[in-house]
Coordinates of C-alpha atoms in Angstrom, one line a residue:
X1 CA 37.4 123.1 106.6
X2 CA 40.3 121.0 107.3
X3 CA 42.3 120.3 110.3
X4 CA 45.8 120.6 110.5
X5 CA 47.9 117.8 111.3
X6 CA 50.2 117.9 114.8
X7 CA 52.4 115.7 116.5
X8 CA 51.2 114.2 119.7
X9 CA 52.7 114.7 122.9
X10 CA 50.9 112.7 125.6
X11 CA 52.3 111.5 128.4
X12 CA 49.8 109.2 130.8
X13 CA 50.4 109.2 134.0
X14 CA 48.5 106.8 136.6
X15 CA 48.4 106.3 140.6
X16 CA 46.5 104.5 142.8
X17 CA 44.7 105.5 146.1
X18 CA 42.4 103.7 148.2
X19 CA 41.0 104.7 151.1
X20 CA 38.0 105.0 153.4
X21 CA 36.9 108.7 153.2
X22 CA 32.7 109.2 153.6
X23 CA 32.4 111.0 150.4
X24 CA 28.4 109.9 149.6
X25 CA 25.3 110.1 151.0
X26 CA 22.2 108.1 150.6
X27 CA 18.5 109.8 149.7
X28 CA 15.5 108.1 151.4
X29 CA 14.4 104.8 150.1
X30 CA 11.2 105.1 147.8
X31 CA 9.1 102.3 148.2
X32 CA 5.8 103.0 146.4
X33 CA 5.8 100.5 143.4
X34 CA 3.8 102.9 141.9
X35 CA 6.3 105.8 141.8
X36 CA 9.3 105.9 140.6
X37 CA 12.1 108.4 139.7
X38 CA 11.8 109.6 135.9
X39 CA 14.2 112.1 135.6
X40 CA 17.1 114.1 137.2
X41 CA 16.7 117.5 136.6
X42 CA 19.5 119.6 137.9
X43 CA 20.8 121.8 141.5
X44 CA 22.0 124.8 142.8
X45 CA 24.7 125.0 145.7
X46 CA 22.1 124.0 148.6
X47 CA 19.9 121.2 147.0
X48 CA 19.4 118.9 143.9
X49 CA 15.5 118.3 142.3
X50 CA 14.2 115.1 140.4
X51 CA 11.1 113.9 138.8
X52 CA 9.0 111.1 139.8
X53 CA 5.8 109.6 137.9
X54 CA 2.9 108.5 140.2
X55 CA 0.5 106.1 139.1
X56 CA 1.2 106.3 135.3
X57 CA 0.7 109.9 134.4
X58 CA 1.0 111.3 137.6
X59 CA 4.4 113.7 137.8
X60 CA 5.5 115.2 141.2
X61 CA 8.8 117.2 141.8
X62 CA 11.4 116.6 145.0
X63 CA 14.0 118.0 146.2
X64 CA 17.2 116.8 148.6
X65 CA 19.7 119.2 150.6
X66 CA 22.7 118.0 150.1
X67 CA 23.6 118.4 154.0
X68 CA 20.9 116.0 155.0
X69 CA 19.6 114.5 151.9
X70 CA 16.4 115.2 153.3
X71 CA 13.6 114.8 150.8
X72 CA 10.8 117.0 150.2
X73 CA 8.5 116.6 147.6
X74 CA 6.2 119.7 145.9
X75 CA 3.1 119.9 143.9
X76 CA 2.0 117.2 141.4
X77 CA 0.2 117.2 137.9
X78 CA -1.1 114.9 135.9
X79 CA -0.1 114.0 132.0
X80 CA -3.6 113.7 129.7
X81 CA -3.7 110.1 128.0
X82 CA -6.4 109.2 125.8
X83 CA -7.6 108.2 121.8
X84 CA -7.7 112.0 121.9
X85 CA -5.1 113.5 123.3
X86 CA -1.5 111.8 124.3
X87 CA 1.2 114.3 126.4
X88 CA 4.3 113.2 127.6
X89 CA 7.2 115.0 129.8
X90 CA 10.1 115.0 127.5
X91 CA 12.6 117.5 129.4
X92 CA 12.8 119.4 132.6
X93 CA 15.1 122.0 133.5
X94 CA 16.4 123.8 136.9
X95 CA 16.8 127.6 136.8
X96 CA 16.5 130.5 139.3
X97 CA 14.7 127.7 142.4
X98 CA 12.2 127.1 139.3
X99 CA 11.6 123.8 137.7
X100 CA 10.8 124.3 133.9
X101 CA 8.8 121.1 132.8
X102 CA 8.5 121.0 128.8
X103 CA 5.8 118.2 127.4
X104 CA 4.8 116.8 124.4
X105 CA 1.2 117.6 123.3
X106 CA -0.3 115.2 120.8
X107 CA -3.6 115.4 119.5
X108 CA -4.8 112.6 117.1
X109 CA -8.1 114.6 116.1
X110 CA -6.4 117.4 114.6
X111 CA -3.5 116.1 113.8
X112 CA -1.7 118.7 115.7
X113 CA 1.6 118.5 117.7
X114 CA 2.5 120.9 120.4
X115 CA 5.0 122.0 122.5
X116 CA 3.5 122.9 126.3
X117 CA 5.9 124.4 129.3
X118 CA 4.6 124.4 133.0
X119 CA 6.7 126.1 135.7
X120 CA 6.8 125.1 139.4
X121 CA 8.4 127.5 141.9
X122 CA 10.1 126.0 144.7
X123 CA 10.2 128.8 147.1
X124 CA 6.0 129.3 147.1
X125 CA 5.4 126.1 145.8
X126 CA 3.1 127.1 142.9
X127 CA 2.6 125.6 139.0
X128 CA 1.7 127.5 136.2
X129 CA -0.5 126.9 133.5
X130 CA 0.4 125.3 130.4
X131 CA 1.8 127.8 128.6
X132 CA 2.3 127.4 124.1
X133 CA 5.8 126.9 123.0
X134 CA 4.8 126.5 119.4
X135 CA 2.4 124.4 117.3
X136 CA 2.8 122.2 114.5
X137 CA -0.7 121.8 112.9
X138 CA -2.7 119.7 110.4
X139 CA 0.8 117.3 110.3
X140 CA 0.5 115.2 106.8
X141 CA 2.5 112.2 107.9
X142 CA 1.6 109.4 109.7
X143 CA 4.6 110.3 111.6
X144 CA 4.9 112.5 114.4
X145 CA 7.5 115.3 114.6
X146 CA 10.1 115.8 117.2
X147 CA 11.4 118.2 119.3
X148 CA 14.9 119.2 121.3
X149 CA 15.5 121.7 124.2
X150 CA 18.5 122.6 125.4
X151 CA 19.3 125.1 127.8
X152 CA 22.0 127.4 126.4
X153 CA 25.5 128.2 127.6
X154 CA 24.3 131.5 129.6
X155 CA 22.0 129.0 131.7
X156 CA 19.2 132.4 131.1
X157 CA 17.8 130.8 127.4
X158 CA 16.4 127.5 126.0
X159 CA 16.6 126.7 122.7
X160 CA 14.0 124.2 121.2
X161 CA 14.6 122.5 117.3
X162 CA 10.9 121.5 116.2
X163 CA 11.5 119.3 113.7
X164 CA 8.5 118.5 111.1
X165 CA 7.4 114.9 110.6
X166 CA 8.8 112.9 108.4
X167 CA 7.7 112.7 104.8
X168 CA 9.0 110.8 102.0
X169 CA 11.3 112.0 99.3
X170 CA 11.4 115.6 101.5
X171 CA 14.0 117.8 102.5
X172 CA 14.6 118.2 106.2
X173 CA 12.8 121.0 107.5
X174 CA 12.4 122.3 111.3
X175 CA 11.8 125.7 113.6
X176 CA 13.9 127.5 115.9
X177 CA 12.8 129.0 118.7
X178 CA 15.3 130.8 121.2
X179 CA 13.3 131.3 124.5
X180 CA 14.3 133.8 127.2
X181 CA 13.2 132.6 131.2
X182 CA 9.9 133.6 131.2
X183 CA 9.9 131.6 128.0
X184 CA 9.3 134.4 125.2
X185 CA 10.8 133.9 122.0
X186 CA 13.7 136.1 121.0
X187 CA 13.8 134.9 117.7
X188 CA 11.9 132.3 116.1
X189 CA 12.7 131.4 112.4
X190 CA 11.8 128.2 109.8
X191 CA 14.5 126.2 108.3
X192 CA 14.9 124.0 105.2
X193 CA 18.1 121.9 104.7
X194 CA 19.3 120.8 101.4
X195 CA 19.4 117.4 102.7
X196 CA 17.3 114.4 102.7
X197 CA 15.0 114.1 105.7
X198 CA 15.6 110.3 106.1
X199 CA 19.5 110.7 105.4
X200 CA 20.4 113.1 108.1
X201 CA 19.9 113.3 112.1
X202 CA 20.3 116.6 114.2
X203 CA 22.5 115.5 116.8
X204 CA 23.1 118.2 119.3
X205 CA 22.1 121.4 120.2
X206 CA 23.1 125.0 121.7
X207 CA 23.3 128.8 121.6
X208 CA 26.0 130.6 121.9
X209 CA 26.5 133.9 124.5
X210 CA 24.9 136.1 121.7
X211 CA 21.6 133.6 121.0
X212 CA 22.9 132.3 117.8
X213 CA 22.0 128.7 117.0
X214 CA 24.6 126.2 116.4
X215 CA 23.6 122.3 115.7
X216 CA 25.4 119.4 114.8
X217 CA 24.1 117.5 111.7
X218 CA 24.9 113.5 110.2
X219 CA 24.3 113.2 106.9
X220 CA 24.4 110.0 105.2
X221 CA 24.9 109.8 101.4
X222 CA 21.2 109.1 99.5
X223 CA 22.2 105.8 97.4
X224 CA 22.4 102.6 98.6
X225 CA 21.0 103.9 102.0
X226 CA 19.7 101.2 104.7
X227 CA 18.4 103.2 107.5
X228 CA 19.2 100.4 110.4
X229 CA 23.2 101.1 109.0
X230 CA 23.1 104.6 109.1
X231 CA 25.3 105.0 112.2
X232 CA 27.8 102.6 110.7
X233 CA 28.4 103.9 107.2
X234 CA 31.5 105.4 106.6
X235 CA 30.8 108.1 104.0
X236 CA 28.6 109.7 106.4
X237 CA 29.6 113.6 106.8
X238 CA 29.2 115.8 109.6
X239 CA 28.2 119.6 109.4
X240 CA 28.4 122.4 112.2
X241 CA 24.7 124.1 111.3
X242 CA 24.8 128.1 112.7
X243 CA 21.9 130.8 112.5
X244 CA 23.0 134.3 113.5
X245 CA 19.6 135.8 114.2
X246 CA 20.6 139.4 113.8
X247 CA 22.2 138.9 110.9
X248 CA 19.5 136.6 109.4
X249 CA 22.2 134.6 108.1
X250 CA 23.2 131.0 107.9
X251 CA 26.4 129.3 107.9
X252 CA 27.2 125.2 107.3
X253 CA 30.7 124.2 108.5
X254 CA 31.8 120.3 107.1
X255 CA 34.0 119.1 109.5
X256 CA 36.2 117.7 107.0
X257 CA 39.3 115.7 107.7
X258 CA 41.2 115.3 104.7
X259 CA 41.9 111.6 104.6
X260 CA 40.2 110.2 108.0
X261 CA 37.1 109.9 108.8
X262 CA 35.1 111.1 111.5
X263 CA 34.2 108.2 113.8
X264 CA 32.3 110.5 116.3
X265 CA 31.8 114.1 117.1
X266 CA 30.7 116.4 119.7
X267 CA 30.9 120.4 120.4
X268 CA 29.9 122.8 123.2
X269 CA 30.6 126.4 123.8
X270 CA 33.6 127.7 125.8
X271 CA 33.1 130.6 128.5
X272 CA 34.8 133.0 125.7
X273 CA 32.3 132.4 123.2
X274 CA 34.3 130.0 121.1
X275 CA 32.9 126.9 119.8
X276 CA 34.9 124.1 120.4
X277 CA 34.6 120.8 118.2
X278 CA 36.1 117.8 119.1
X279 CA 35.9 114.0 118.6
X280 CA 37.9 110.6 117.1
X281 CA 38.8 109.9 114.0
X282 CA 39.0 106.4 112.2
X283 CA 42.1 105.7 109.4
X284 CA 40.1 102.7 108.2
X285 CA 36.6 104.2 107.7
X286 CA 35.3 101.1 110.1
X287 CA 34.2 101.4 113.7
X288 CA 37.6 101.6 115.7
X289 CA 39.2 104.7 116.3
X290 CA 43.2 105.9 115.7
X291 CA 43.2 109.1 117.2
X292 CA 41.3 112.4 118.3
X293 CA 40.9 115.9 117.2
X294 CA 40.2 119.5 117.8
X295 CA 38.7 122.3 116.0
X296 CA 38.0 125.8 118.4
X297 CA 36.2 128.4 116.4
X298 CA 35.4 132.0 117.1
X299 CA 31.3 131.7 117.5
X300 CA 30.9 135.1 115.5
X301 CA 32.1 134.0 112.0
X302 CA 33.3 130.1 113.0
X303 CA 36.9 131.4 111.9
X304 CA 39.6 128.6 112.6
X305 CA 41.1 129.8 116.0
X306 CA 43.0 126.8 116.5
X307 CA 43.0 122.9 115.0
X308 CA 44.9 119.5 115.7
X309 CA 44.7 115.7 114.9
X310 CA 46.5 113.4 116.7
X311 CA 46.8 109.8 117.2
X312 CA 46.1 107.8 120.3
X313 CA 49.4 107.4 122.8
X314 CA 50.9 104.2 121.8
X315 CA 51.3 103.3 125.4
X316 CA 47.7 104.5 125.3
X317 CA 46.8 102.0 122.5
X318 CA 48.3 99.2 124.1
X319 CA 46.6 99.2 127.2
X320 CA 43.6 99.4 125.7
X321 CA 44.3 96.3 122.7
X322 CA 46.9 95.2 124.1
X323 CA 51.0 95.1 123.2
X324 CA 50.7 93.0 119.7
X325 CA 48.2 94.4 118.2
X326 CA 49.3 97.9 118.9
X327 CA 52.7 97.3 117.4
X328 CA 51.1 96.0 114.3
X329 CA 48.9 98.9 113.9
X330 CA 45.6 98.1 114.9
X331 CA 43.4 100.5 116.0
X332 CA 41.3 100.8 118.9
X333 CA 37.9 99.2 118.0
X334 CA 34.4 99.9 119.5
X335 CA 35.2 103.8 121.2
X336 CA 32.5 105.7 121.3
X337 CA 32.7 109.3 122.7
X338 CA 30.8 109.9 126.0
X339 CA 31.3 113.1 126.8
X340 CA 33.3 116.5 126.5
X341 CA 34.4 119.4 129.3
X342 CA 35.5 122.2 127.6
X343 CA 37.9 124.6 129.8
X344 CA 37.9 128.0 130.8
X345 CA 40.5 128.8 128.3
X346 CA 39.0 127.1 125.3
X347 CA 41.0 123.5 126.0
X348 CA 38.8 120.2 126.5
X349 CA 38.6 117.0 128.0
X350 CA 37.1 114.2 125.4
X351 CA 36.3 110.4 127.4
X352 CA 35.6 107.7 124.9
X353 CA 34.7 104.2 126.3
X354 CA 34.7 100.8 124.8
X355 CA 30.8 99.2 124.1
X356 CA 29.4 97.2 122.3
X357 CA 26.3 94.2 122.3
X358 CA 26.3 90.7 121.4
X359 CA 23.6 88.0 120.5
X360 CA 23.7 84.6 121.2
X361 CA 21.4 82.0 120.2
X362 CA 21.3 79.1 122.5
X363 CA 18.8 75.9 122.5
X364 CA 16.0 75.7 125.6
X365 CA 15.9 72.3 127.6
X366 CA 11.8 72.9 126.5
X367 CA 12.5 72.9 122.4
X368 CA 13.6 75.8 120.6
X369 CA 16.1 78.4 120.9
X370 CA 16.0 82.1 122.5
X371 CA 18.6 84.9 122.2
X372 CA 20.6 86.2 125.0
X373 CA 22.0 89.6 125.0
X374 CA 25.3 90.3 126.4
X375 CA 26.2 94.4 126.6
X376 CA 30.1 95.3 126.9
X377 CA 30.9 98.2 128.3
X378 CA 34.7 98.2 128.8
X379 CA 37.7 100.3 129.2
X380 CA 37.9 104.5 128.9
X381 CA 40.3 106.8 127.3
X382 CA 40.9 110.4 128.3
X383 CA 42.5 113.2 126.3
X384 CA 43.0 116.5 127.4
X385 CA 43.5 119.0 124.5
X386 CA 45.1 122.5 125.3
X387 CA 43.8 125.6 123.6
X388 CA 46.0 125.6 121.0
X389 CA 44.8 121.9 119.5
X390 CA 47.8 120.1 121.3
X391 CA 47.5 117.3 123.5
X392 CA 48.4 118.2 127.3
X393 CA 47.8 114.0 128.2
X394 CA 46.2 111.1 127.4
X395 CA 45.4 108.0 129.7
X396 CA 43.6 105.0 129.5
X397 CA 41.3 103.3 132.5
X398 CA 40.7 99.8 132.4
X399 CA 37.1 98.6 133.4
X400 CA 35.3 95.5 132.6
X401 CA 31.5 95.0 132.4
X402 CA 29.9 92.6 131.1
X403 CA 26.0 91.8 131.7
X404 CA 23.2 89.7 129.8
X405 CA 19.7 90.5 129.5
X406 CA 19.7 93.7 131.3
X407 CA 19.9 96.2 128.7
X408 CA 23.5 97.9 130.3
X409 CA 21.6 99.3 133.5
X410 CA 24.5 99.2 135.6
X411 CA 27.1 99.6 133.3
X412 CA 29.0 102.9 132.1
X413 CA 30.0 105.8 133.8
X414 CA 29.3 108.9 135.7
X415 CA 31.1 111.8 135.2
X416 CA 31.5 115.1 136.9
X417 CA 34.6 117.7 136.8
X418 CA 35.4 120.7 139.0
X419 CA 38.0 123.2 137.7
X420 CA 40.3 120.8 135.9
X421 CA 39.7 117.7 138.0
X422 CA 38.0 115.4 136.6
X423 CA 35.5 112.3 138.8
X424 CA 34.5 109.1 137.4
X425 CA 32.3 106.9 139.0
X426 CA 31.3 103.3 137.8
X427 CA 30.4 99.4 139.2
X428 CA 33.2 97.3 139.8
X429 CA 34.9 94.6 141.1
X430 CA 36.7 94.8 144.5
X431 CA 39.6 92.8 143.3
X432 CA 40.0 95.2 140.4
X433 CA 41.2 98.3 142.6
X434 CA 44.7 98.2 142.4
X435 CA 44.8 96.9 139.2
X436 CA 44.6 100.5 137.4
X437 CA 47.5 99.8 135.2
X438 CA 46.3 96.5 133.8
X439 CA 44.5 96.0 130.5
X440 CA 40.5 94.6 130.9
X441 CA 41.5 91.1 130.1
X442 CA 43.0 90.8 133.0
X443 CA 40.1 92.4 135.4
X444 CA 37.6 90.6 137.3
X445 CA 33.8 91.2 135.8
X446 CA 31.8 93.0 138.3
X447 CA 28.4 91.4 140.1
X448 CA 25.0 93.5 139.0
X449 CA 23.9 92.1 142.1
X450 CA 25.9 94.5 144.6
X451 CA 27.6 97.2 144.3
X452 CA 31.9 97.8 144.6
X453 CA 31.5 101.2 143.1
X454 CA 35.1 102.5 141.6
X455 CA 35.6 106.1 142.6
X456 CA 38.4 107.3 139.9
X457 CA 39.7 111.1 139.9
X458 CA 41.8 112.7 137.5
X459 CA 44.3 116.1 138.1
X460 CA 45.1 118.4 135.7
X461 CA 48.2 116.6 135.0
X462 CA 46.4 113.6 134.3
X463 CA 47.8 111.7 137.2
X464 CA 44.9 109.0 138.1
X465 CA 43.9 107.8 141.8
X466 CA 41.0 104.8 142.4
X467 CA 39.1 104.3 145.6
X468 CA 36.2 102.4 146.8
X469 CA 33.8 104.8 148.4
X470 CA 31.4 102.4 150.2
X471 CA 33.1 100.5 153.3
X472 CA 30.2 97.8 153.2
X473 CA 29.3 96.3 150.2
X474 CA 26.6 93.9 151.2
X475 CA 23.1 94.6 151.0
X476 CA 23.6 97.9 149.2
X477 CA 21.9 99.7 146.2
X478 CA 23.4 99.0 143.1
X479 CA 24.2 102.4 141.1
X480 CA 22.9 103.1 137.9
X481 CA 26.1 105.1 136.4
X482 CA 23.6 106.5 133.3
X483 CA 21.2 108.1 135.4
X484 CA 23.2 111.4 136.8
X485 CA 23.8 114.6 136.1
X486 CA 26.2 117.1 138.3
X487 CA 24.3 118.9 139.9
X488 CA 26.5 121.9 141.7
X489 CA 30.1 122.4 141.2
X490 CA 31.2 119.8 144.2
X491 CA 28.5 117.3 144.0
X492 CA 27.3 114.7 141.5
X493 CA 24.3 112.2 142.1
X494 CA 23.7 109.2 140.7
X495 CA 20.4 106.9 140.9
X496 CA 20.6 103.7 142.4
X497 CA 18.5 100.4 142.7
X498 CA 17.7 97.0 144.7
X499 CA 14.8 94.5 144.8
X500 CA 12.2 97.2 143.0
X501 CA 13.2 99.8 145.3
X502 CA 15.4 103.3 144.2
X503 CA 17.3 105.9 145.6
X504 CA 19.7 108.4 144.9
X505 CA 23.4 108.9 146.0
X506 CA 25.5 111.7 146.4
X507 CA 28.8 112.1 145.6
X508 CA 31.3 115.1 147.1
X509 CA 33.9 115.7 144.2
X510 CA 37.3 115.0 146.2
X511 CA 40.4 113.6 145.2

């Protein structure tokens, strides 16, 4: 399939606000160095859960209201570990005031790798047995396989990809399992791609409102591969994979450009049942990025339903490069594609953000030489696509983060929306608030030592407003942007850390 090409029509808009308003709240402080938050799981509209592991292997569930963030902590398990047997929790989910804990069963004796789901209820408190998702036995590879849930777009199904280990000169190969809540399958089927199991990656994963499967697929070219450059290669293709179960029938989709390239993609499924691909393109088949596109399909037979490519605002462009290299055509280097909303009516919202890692080699005082990291994690773009593959706005946000050693903790973003608002929320420098209209170059690097949090929100126009939520900066927890999920419709929490300790903030989505 190919896109059509369409004229952009941006128009970016930016304001700045700064107040005072209390819009976060603080959980309680965990001090036990031997527990520690492992994984945010999800909320309803009263409270939001999260995972801890105790003493290695030891996982317990808590909860916090968001009223009080009052903790309150439920009934723990603990993970096998052994030259036996080896289980790890891989992914949680929150549904119906149940917490859905899927692990990783290993077991080096057989050979055998397993797929095991426990379910804790929060309203009696009680934890199921280990129930059997599915079984890979007698594996031939010195390799284990590896396995993806997702919960679908009804928030009623899971879908899990068991993918078989890894042999040489093989096709790829995996299982598909649709489960409904009381994790039964609804269809479970075996597939065999005509691709090379060490040229392509599944990258995503979901079901549409009927249960079909729909995954997105990389595929890199089988000569003159190096698997360390696989992200980076150029002639790299991307495929929309669909099962319809009732039909038995598969379909592949090559998301096919023409004459770009796809620099990154993403999809997700739209309340009508339309799945909507979306991403940036590249006109130089290198890692920078020229512009975005759009593809909304009909989820039943992946019919067009509407298509655009369009280049990135040239005001856009220039605050993000600057007004030189912009005029001379330069393209936006580094982007990579964080995340997409897609809208009620089938439009989405794409945010890309500037990152990338360096090494430097520098000589010790004590002989020698050791290599220092340095992670960039720099400006954002936004694009808001209408339904009909035009662009309603685009906007760039200018943020500067740059730390050594530290693997990005506190860089990056959170990112929440409500109706067609959108919240951003990421460590900053104070003397960078009113400085929303100004390129990174000319922004103050922020201090992974406190936190001056930037609270950025974006209307459906795409008119921008920054504030600094916390009125005392001393002294506090730092945020870790990467670790949060939203977790109701008007709340987002993020984890936080200082001096070995961790706790969780909540944020109330308001302009």
């Amino acid at each position: 399939m190919t896109l059509f090409f369409l004229i952009m029509t941006s128009i970016t808009i930016s304001g700045i606000a700064q107040t005072d308003s209390q819009i976060y709240k603080w959980s309680p402080t965990d001090k036990a160095k031997s527990s520690y938050p492992y994984m945010l799981v999800g909320g309803d509209d009263n409270k939001v859960v999260s995972i801890f592991k105790e003493r290695r292997r030891i996982i317990s569930v808590r909860s916090y209201s968001y009223d009080t963030m009052e903790e309150k902590v439920y009934d723990t398990f603990e993970l096998r570990e052994g030259m036996v047997i080896d289980e790890e929790l891989f992914d949680s989910f929150f549904l119906d005031d149940k917490v859905y804990l899927f692990i990783d069963h290993y077991n080096y004796k057989e050979r055998d790798h397993s797929i095991y789901v426990r379910t804790l209820d929060l309203t009696s408190n009680t934890l199921s047995d280990p129930k059997l998702v599915h079984n890979i036995d007698k594996i031939k590879s010195n390799r284990r396989s590896s396995f993806m849930v997702g919960l679908c777009n009804d928030s009623t199904h899971f879908l899990v990809v068991a993918q078989d280990a890894f042999v040489r000169k093989s096709n790829t190969s995996f299982t598909g399992l649709y489960l409904d809540n009381e994790l039964e399958a609804v269809w479970k089927k075996n597939f065999s791609l005509p691709y090379g199991a060490a040229f392509t990656e599944i990258e995503q994963l979901t079901a549409d409102n009927e249960g079909n499967m729909h995954l997105s697929l990389e595929v890199a070219p089988e000569k003159n591969f190096n698997e360390t450059e696989f992200r980076d290669r150029a002639d790299r293709k991307f495929v929309l994979f669909s099962y319809f179960w009732k039909e038995n029938k598969i379909k592949e989709t090559d998301i096919d450009l023409a004459d770009k390239w796809v620099a990154e993609l993403t999809f997700d499924i739209s309340e009508k049942n339309e799945v909507v691909v979306s991403g940036f393109y590249s006109n130089d088949r290198y890692n920078s990025v020229a512009g975005s596109f759009y593809l909304r399909l009909n989820a039943n037979d992946l019919k067009i339903q509407a298509s655009g490519l369009n280049p990135l605002d040239p005001k856009v462009v220039s605050a993000l490069i600057g007004t030189k290299k912009a005029e001379k055509g330069r393209e936006v280097p580094r982007m990579h594609l964080q995340h997409i909303i897609v809208h009620k009516e089938g439009g989405a919202t794409l945010v890309g953000e500037q990152y990338w890692i360096r090494e430097r080699n520098e000589y010790s005082i004590n002989g020698g030489y050791y290599t220092r990291q340095i992670y960039y994690y720099m400006d954002l773009v936004v694009v808001k696509y209408n339904a009909d593959g035009s662009v309603n706005w685009a906007t760039a946000i200018p943020k500067r983060q740059e730390s050594i050693n530290d693997n990005g903790e506190f860089s990056s973003i959170a990112i929440a929306n409500r109706n067609d608002e959108l919240f951003i929320v990421f460590n900053d420098n104070a003397r960078n608030m009113e400085l929303i209209g100004e390129g990174s170059e000319n922004l103050r690097n922020f201090n992974t030592m406190r936190s001056d949090p930037a609270y950025v929100s974006l209307d459906a126009e795409g008119n921008v407003s920054k504030q600094s939520p916390f009125k005392d900066t001393k002294g506090n927890f730092v945020l870790r942007p990467r670790e949060f999920i939203q977790c109701s419709k008007d709340h987002m929490i993020i984890l936080a850390s200082r001096n070995g300790n961790e706790r969780f903030c909540l944020f109330e989505l308001v302009k």
